[in-house]
CSV table of C-alpha atoms in Angstrom, one decimal:
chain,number,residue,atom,x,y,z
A,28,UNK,CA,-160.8,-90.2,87.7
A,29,UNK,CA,-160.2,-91.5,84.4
A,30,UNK,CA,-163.6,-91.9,83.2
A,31,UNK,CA,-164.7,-88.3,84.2
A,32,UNK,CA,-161.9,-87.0,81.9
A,33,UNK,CA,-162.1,-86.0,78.7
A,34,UNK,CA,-159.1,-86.1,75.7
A,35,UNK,CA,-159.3,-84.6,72.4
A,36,UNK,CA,-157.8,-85.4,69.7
A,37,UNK,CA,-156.7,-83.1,67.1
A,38,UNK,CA,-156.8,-84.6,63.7
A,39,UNK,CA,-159.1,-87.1,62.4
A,40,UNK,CA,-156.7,-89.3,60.2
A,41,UNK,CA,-155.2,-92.8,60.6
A,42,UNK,CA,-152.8,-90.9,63.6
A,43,UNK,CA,-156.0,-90.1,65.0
A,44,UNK,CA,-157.9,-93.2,64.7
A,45,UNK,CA,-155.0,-95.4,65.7
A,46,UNK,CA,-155.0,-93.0,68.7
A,47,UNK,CA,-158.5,-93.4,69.4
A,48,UNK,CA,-158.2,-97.2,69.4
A,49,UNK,CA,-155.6,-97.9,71.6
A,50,UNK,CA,-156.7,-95.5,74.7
A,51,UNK,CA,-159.8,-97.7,74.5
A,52,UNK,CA,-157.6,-100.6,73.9
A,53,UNK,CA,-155.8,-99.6,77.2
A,54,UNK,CA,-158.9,-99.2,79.1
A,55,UNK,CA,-159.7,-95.5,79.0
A,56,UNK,CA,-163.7,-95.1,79.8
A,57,UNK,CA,-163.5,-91.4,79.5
A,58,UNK,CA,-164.7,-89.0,77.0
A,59,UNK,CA,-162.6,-89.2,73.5
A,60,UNK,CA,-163.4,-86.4,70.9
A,61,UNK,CA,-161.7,-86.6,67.3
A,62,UNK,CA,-162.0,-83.4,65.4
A,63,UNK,CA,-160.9,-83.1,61.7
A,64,UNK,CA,-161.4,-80.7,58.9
A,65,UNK,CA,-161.7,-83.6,56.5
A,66,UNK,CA,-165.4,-84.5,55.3
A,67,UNK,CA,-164.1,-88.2,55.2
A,68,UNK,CA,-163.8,-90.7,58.4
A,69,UNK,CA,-159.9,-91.5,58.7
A,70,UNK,CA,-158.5,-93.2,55.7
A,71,UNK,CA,-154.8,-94.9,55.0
A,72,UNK,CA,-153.0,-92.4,52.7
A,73,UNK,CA,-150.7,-94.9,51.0
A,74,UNK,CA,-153.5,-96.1,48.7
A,75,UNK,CA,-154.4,-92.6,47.6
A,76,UNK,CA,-150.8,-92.3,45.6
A,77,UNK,CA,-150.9,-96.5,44.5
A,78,UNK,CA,-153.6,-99.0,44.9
A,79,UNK,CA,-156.5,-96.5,45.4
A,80,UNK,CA,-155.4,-94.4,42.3
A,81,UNK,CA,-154.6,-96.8,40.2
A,82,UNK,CA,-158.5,-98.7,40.7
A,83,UNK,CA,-156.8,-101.8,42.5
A,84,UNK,CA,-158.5,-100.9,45.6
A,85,UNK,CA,-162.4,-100.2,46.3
A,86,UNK,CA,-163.0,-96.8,48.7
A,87,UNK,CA,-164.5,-98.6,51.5
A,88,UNK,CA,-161.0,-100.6,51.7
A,89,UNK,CA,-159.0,-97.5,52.8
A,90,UNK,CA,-161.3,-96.5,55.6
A,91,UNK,CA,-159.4,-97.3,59.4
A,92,UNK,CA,-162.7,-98.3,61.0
A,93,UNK,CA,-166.2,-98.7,59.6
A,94,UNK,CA,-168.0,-95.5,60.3
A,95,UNK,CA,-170.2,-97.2,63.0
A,96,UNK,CA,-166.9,-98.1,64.8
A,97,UNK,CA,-166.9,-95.3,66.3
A,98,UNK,CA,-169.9,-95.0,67.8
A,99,UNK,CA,-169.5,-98.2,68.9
A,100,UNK,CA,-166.3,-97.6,71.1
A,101,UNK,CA,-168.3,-93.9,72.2
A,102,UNK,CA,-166.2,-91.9,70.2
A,103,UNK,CA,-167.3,-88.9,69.8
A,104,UNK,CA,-166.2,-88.2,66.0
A,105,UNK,CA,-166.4,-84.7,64.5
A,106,UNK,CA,-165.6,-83.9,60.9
A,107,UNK,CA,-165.8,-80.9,58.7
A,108,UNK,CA,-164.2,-79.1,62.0
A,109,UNK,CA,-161.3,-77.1,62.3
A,110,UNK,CA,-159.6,-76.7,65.8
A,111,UNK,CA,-158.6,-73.0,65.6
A,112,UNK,CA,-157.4,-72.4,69.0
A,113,UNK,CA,-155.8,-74.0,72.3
A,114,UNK,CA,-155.7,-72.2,75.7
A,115,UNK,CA,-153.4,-73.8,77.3
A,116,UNK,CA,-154.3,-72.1,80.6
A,117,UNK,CA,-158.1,-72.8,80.4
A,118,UNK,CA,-157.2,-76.1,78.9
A,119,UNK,CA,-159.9,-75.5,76.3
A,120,UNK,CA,-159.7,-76.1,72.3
A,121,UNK,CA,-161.6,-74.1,70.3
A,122,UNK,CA,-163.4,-75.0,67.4
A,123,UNK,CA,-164.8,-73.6,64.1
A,124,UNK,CA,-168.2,-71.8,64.8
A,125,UNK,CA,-166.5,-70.1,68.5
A,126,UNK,CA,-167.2,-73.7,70.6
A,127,UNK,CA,-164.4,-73.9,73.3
A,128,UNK,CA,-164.3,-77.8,74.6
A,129,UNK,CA,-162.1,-78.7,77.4
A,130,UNK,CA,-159.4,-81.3,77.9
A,131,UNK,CA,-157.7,-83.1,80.5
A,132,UNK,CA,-155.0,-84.6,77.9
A,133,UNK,CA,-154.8,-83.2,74.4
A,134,UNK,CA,-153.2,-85.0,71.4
A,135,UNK,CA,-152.1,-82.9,67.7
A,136,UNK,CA,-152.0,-85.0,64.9
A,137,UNK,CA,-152.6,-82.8,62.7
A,138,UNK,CA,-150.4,-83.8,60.0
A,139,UNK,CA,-148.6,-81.9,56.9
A,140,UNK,CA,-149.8,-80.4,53.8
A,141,UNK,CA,-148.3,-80.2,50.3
A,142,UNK,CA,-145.5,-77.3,49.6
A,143,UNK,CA,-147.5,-75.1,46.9
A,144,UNK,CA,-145.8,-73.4,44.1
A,145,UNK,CA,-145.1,-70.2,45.2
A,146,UNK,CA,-144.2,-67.5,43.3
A,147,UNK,CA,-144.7,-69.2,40.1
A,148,UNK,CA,-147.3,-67.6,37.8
A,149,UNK,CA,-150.5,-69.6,36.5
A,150,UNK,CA,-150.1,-71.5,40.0
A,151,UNK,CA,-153.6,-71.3,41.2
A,152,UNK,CA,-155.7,-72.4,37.3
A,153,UNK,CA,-157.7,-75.1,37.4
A,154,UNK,CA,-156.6,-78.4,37.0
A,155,UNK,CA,-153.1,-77.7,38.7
A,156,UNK,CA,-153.4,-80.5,41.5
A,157,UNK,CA,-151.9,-81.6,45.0
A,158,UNK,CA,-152.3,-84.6,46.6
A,159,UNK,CA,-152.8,-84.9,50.3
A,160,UNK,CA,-156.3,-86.4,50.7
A,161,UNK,CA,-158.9,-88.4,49.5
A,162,UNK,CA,-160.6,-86.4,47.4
A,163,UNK,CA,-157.7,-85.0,45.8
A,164,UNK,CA,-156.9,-88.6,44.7
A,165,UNK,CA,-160.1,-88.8,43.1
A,166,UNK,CA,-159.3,-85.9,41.5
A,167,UNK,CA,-156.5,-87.0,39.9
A,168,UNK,CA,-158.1,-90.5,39.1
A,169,UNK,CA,-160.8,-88.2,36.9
A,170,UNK,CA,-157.8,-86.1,35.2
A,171,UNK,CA,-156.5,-89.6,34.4
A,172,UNK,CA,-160.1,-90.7,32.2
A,173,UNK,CA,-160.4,-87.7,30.6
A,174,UNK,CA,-156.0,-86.5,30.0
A,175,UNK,CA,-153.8,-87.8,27.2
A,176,UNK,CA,-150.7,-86.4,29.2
A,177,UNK,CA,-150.1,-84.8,32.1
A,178,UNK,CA,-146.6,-83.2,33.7
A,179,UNK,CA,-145.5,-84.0,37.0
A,180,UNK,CA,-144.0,-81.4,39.1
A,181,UNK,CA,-141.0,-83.2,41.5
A,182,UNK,CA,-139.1,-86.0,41.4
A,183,UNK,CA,-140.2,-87.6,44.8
A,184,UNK,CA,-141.5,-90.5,46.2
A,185,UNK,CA,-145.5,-88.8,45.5
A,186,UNK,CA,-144.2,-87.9,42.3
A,187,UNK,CA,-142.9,-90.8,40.9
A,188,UNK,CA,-146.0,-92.8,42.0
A,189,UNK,CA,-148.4,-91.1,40.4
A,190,UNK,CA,-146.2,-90.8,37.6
A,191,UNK,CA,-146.7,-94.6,37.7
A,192,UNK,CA,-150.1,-94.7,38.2
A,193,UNK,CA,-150.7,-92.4,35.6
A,194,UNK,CA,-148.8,-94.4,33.0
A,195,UNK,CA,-150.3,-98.0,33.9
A,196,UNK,CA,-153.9,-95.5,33.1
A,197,UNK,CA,-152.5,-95.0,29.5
A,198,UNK,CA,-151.6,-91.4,30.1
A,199,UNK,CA,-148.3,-90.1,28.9
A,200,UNK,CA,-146.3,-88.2,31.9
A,201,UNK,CA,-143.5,-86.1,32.8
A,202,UNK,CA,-141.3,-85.8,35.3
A,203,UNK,CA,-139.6,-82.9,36.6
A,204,UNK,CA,-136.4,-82.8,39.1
A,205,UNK,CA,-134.9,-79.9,40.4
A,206,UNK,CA,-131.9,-81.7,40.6
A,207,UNK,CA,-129.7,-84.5,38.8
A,208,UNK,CA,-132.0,-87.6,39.5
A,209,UNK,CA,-135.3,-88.3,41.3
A,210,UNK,CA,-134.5,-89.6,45.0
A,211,UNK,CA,-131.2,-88.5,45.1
A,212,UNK,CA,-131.2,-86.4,48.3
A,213,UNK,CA,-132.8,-90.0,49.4
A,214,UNK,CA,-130.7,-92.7,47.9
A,215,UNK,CA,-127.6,-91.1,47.0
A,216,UNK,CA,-126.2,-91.8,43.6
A,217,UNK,CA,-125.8,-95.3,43.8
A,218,UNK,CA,-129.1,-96.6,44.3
A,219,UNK,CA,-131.0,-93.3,42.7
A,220,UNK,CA,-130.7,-94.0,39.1
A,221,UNK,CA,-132.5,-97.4,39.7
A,222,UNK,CA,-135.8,-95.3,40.1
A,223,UNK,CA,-134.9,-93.2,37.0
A,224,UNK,CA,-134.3,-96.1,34.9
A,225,UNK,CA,-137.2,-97.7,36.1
A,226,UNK,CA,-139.4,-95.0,35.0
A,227,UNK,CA,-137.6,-94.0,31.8
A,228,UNK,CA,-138.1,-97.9,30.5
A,229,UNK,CA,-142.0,-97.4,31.1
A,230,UNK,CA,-141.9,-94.0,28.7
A,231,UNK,CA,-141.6,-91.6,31.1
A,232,UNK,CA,-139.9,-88.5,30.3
A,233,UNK,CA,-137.6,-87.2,32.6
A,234,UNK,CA,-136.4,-83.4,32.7
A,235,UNK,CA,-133.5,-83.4,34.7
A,236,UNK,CA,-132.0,-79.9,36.6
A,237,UNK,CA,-135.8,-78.6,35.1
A,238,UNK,CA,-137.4,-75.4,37.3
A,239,UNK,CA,-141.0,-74.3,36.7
A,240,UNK,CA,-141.1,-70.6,35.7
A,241,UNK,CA,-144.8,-70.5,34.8
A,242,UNK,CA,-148.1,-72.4,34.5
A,243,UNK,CA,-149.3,-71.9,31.0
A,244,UNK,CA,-153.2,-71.8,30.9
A,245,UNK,CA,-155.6,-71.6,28.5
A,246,UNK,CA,-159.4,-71.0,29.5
A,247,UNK,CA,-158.7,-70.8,33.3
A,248,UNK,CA,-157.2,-74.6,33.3
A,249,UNK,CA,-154.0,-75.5,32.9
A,250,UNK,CA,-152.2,-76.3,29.6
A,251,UNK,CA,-148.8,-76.8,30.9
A,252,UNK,CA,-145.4,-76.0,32.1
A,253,UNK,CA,-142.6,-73.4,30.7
A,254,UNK,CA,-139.3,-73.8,32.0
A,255,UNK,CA,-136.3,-71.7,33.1
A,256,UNK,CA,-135.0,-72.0,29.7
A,257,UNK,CA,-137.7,-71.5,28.0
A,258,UNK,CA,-139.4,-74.7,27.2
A,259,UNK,CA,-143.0,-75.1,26.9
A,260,UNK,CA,-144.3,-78.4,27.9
A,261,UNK,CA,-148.2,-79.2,27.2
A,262,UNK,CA,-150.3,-81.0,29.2
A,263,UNK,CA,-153.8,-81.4,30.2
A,264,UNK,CA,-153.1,-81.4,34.0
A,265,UNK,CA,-149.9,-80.6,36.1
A,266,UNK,CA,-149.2,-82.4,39.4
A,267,UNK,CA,-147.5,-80.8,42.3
A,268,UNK,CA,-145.2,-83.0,44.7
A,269,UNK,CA,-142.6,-81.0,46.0
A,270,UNK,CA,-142.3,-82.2,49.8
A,271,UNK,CA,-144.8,-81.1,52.7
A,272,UNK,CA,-144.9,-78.9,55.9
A,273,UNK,CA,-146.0,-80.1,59.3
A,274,UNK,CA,-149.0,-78.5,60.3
A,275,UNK,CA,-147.9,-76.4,63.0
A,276,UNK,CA,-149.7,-73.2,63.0
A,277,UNK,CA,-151.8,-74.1,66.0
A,278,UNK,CA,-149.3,-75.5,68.2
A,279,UNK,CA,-147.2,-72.5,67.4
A,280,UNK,CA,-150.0,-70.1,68.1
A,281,UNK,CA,-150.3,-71.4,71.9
A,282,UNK,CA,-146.5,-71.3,72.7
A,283,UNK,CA,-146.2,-74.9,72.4
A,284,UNK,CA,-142.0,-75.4,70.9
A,285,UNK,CA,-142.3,-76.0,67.1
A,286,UNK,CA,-139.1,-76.4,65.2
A,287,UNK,CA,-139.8,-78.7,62.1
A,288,UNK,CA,-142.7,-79.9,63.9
A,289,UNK,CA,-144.0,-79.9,67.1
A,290,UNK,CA,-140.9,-80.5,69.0
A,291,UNK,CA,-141.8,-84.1,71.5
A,292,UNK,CA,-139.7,-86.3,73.8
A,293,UNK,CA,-139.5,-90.1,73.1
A,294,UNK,CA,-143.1,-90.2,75.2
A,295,UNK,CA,-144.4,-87.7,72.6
A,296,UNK,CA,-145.2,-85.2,75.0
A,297,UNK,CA,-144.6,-81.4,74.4
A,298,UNK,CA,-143.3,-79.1,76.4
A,299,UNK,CA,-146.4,-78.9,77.7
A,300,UNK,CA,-146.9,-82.0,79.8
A,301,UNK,CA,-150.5,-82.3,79.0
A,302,UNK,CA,-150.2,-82.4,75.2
A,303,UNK,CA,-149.0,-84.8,73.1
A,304,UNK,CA,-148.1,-85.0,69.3
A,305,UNK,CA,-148.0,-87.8,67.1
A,306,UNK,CA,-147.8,-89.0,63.4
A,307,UNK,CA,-146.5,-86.4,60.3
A,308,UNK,CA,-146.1,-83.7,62.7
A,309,UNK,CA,-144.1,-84.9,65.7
A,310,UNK,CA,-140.4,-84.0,65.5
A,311,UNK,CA,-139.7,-87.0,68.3
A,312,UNK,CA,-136.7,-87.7,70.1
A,313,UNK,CA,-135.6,-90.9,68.6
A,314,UNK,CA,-134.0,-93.1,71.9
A,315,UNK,CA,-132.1,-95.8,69.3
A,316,UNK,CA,-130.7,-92.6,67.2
A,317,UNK,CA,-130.2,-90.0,70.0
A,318,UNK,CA,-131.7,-87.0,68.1
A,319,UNK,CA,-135.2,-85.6,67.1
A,320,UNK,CA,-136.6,-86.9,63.7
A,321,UNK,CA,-139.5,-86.3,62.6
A,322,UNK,CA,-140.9,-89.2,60.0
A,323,UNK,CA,-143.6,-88.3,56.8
A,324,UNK,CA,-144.6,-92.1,56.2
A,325,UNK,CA,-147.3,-94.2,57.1
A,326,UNK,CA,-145.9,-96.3,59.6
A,327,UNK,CA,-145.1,-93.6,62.4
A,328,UNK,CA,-149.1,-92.8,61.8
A,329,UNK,CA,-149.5,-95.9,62.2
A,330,UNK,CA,-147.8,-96.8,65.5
A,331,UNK,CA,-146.6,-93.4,67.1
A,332,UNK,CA,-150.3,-93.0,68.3
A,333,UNK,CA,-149.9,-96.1,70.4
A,334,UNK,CA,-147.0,-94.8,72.5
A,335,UNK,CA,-149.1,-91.2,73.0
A,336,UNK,CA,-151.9,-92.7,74.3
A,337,UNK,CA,-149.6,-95.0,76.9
A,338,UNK,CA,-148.4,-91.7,77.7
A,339,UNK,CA,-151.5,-89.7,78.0
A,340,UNK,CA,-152.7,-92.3,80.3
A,341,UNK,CA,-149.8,-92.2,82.7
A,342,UNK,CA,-148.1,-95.0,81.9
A,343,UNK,CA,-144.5,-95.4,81.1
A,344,UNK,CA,-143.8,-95.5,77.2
A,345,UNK,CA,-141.2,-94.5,74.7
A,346,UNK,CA,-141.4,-94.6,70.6
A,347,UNK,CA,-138.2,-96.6,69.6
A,348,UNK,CA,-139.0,-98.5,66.4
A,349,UNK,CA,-137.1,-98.2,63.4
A,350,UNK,CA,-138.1,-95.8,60.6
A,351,UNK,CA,-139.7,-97.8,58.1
A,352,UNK,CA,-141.7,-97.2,54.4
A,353,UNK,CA,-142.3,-98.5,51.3
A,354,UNK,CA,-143.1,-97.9,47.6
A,355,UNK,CA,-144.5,-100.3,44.6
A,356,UNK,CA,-144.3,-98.7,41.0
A,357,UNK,CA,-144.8,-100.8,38.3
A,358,UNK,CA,-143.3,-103.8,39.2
A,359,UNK,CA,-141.2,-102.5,41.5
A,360,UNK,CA,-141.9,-102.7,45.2
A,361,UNK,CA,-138.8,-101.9,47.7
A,362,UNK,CA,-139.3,-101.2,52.1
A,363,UNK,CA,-136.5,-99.2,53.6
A,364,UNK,CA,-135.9,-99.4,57.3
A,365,UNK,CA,-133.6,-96.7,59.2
A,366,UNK,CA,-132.7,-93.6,59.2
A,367,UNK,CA,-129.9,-92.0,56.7
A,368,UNK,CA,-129.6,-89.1,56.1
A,369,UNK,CA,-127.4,-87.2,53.5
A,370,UNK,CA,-123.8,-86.7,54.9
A,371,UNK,CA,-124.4,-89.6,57.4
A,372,UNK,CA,-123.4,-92.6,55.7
A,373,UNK,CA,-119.7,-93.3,54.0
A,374,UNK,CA,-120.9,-96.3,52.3
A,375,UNK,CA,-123.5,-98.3,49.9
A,376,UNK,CA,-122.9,-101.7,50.1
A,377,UNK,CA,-125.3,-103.6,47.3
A,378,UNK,CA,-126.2,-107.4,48.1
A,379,UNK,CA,-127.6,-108.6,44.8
A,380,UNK,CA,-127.8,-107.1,41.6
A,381,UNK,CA,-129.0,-103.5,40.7
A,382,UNK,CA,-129.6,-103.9,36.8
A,383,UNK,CA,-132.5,-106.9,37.5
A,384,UNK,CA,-133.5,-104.7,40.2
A,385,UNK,CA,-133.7,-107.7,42.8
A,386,UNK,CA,-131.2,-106.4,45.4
A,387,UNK,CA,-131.3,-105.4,49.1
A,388,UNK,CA,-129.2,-102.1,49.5
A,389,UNK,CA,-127.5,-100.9,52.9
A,390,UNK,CA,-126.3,-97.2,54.1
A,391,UNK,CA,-123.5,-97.8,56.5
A,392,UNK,CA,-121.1,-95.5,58.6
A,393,UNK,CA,-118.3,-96.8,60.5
A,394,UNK,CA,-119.4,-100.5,59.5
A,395,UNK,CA,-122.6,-99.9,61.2
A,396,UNK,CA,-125.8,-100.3,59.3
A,397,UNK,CA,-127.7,-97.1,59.3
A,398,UNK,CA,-130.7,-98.1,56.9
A,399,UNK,CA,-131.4,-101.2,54.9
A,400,UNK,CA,-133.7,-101.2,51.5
A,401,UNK,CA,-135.2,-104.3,49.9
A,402,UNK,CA,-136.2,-104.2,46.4
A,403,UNK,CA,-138.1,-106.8,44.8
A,404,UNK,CA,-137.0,-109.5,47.8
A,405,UNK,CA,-138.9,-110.6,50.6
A,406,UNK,CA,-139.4,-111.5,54.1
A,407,UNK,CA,-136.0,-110.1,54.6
A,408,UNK,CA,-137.0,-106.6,56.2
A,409,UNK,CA,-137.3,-107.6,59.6
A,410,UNK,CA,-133.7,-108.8,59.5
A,411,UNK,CA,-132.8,-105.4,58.4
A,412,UNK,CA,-134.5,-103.6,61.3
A,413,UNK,CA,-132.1,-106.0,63.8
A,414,UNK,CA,-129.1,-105.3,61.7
A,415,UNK,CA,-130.0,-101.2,62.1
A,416,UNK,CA,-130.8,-101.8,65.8
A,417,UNK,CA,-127.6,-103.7,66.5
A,418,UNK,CA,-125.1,-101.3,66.1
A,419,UNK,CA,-122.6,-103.5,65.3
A,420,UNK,CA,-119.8,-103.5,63.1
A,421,UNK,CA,-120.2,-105.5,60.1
A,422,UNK,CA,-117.9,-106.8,57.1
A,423,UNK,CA,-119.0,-105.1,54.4
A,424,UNK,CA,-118.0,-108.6,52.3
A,425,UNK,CA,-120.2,-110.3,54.6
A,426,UNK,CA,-122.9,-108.0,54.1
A,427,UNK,CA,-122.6,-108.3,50.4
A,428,UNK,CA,-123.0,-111.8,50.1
A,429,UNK,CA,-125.9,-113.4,48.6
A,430,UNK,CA,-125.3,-116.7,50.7
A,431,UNK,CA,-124.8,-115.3,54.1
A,432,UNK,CA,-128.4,-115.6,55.6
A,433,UNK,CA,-128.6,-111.5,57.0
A,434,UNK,CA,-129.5,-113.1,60.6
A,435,UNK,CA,-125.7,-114.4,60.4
A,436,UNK,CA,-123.8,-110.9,60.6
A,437,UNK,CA,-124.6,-110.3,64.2
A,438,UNK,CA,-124.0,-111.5,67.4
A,439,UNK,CA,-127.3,-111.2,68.9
C-alpha cells in the first residue's frame, strides 16, 4: 500500500529536506513531492545571519543535500512553486499555475517570515532589507562591500548577528531596541546586558527605548532612520529584524486549527489526522513541558521532521527533546537548552563569571532547572539538557559551583 501512495511536502527547506530523508530512511517506496517557492534547493539558515554572511562559509556548504540527491532517493523536488490551496476533502494541494496533486499524507513546513515595518513611512525604498533567505543574505553581504554604515532595526538574536557581521566587514552599525536592552524579553536582566556590552565594546552604537517613525530616503533608496524624538540617523542601508510570523495562511484557509502556528499534538499531527506540521510553524504539544510551544531555531527544523515522518508512516512517535539554539558574535559563542519563558522562572543562578564572559547561566523555578545557557564553555550542553529533563530540585550553591562536575547535581 505504501508504495502506491503519495506524500507531499509543503516547504522545500531544511524541515522539508530532513523530512524527505527520513521517510526514505524509514523505508517509504512511495511517491514524495517537495514543493517550495524558493528558487534555491533547501539550505541551513543559521549560516545566512553568521558564517555564510560573514564569507567564512562557501554557498555550496549550506545546501542540505547535493542537488542530485534528490533525484537519487526519487524525490520529486519542485521549486519556484507556491502551494496555494488544500482540499482537505478531495485530499488534493493545489499549486501555482491551477495543478491540483493529490495526497495520501500531507506535511506543512512552511516556515515563518520576517515582521515588516508597518505603518512606518519610507518602509518599502530600496535598500531597506529583511533577512529570511538566501538571497536576502547575499543581499546584505553586497550592502556590506559597497556601505560605510548601516542601522539595524531590533535588538534580537538576527539583529545582533548581523550587527556582528557587519562590523567584523568594517561597516559601522546601529542598533535599535524598542526596549531597555537587546534580549531582554530572552535573558532577563541579569544575563541581557552581557550581549549589550559585548556589542558596545566592538563600536556598536546602541539606541536604547528607540522607535522608528520614518525611513528617510533619498533617490528611492534608503538614507536612514528618524526617531520618535526626532533624531535622524544616516545610513546607507537599514536592516529589519523585528521577530517573524508562522506561515499559516494556507493551513488557515482549509480549516486546519492555527493559533500561533499550526496547532500539532506531540506526533505533529493536526487536527486533521492526515496532515502533519513541522519546523518554524508547528505550535507542538511539548510531552516534557505539558503545553504547546512552538520553536523558531534551527534544531526543531532540524529534528521535528523526523518524528512527522514516523508519524505519517503509522508508526508510534512523539517530539520530546529539549529546546535548543545557539549564537557566535564576535568571539562570543553561547547554546541555550530549555524552555523559559518571561514570568516562568524566579531565579538566575550564574556558574562562572559574567565580566570574562566564560560562564554557564541557569533559569530556575522551584529549584528546578528550566533552561541552561553556555557561553564560551564546552562540552557541557548535554549535561544541561539532563539537568532540564530531570526535574529535580537542585541547590542553587551546588549549581553555582565551578567544581561540582554538572553530572553531579542529579540523581539519575
Amino acid at each position: 500500500m505504501m508504495a502506491q501512495s503519495t506524500f507531499v511536502i509543503v516547504g522545500a527547506s531544511l524541515a522539508g529536506a530532513k523530512a524527505a530523508e527520513a521517510l526514505r530512511g524509514n523505508g517509504f517506496d512511495g511517491r514524495i513531492l517537495l514543493i517550495g517557492d524558493d528558487p534555491d534547493p533547501p539550505y541551513e539558515r543559521p549560516p545566512l545571519s553568521k558564517g555564510y554572511l560573514m564569507g567564512k562559509q562557501d554557498r555550496e556548504t549550506i545546501f542540505v543535500h547535493p542537488s542530485q540527491w534528490y533525484a537519487d532517493q526519487g524525490i520529486d523536488l519542485r521549486l519556484n512553486t507556491t502551494v496555494t490551496a488544500i482540499d482537505r476533502d478531495r485530499k488534493a494541494v493545489t499549486v501555482s499555475g491551477g495543478k491540483t496533486i493529490g495526497y495520501d499524507k500531507l506535511l506543512l513546513v512552511t516556515g515563518a517570515s520576517p515582521h515588516r515595518l508597518a505603518g512606518v513611512p519610507g518602509a518599502d525604498l530600496d535598500s531597506v532589507l529583511y533577512l529570511r533567505r538566501v538571497g536576502d543574505c547575499e543581499r546584505i553581504q553586497r550592502t556590506f562591500r559597497s556601505a560605510s554604515r548601516i542601522v539595524l532595526v531590533g535588538g534580537g538574536w538576527i539583529g545582533l548577528e548581523v550587527a556582528a557581521a557587519a562590523r567584523e566587514a568594517g561597516v559601522e552599525a546601529t542598533v535599535l531596541v524598542a526596549g531597555e536592552l537587546p534580549l531582554l524579553r530572552v535573558l532577563g536582566p541579569q544575563i541581557a546586558p552581557v550581549f549589550a556590552d559585548l556589542h558596545r565594546e566592538h563600536d556598536v552604537d546602541l539606541r536604547l527605548g528607540a522607535r522608528v517613525t520614518e525611513i528617510v530616503g533619498e533617490s528611492e533608496k534608503a538614507a536612514g532612520v528618524r526617531l520618535a524624538d526626532g533624531t535622524r540617523i544616516d545610513a546607507d542601508a537599514v536592516v529589519v529584524g523585528i521577530g517573524a510570523t508562522p506561515n499559516t495562511q494556507l493551513a488557515a484557509e482549509s480549516g486546519l486549527q492555527v493559533n500561533n502556528g499550526v496547532v500539532v499534538d506531540a506526533s505533529l499531527r493536526t487536527s486533521d489526522p492526515d496532515i502533519y506540521a513541522a519546523g518554524d510553524v508547528a505550535n507542538a504539544l511539548h510531552p516534557m513541558l505539558g503545553k504547546h510551544i512552538r520553536v523558531e531555531h534551527w534544531a526543531n527544523a532540524l529534528h521535528q521532521p523526523g518524528t512527522a515522518a514516523r508519524s505519517m508512516l503509522g508508526e508510534p512517535a512523539f517530539y520530546d527533546r529539549v529546546p535548543y539554539f545557539f549564537t557566535d558574535q564576535y568571539d562570543l559563542g553561547m547554546e541555550y537548552a530549555g524552555y523559559a519563558e518571561p514570568g516562568s522562572y524566579e531565579d538566575v543562578v550564574v556558574r562562572g563569571d559574567l565580566a570574562s564572559r566564560e560562564f554557564i547561566a541557569f533559569w530556575l523555578a522551584d529549584g528546578r532547572v528550566l533552561a541552561g545557557m553556555n557561553v564560551n564553555i564546552w562540552d557541557v550542553n548535554d549535561a544541561i539538557q539532563h539537568l532540564v529533563r530531570s526535574g529535580e530540585q537542585i541547590d542553587r550553591d551546588r549549581l553555582a559551583d565551578p567544581d561540582l562536575p554538572l553530572e553531579q547535581l542529579t540523581a539519575g
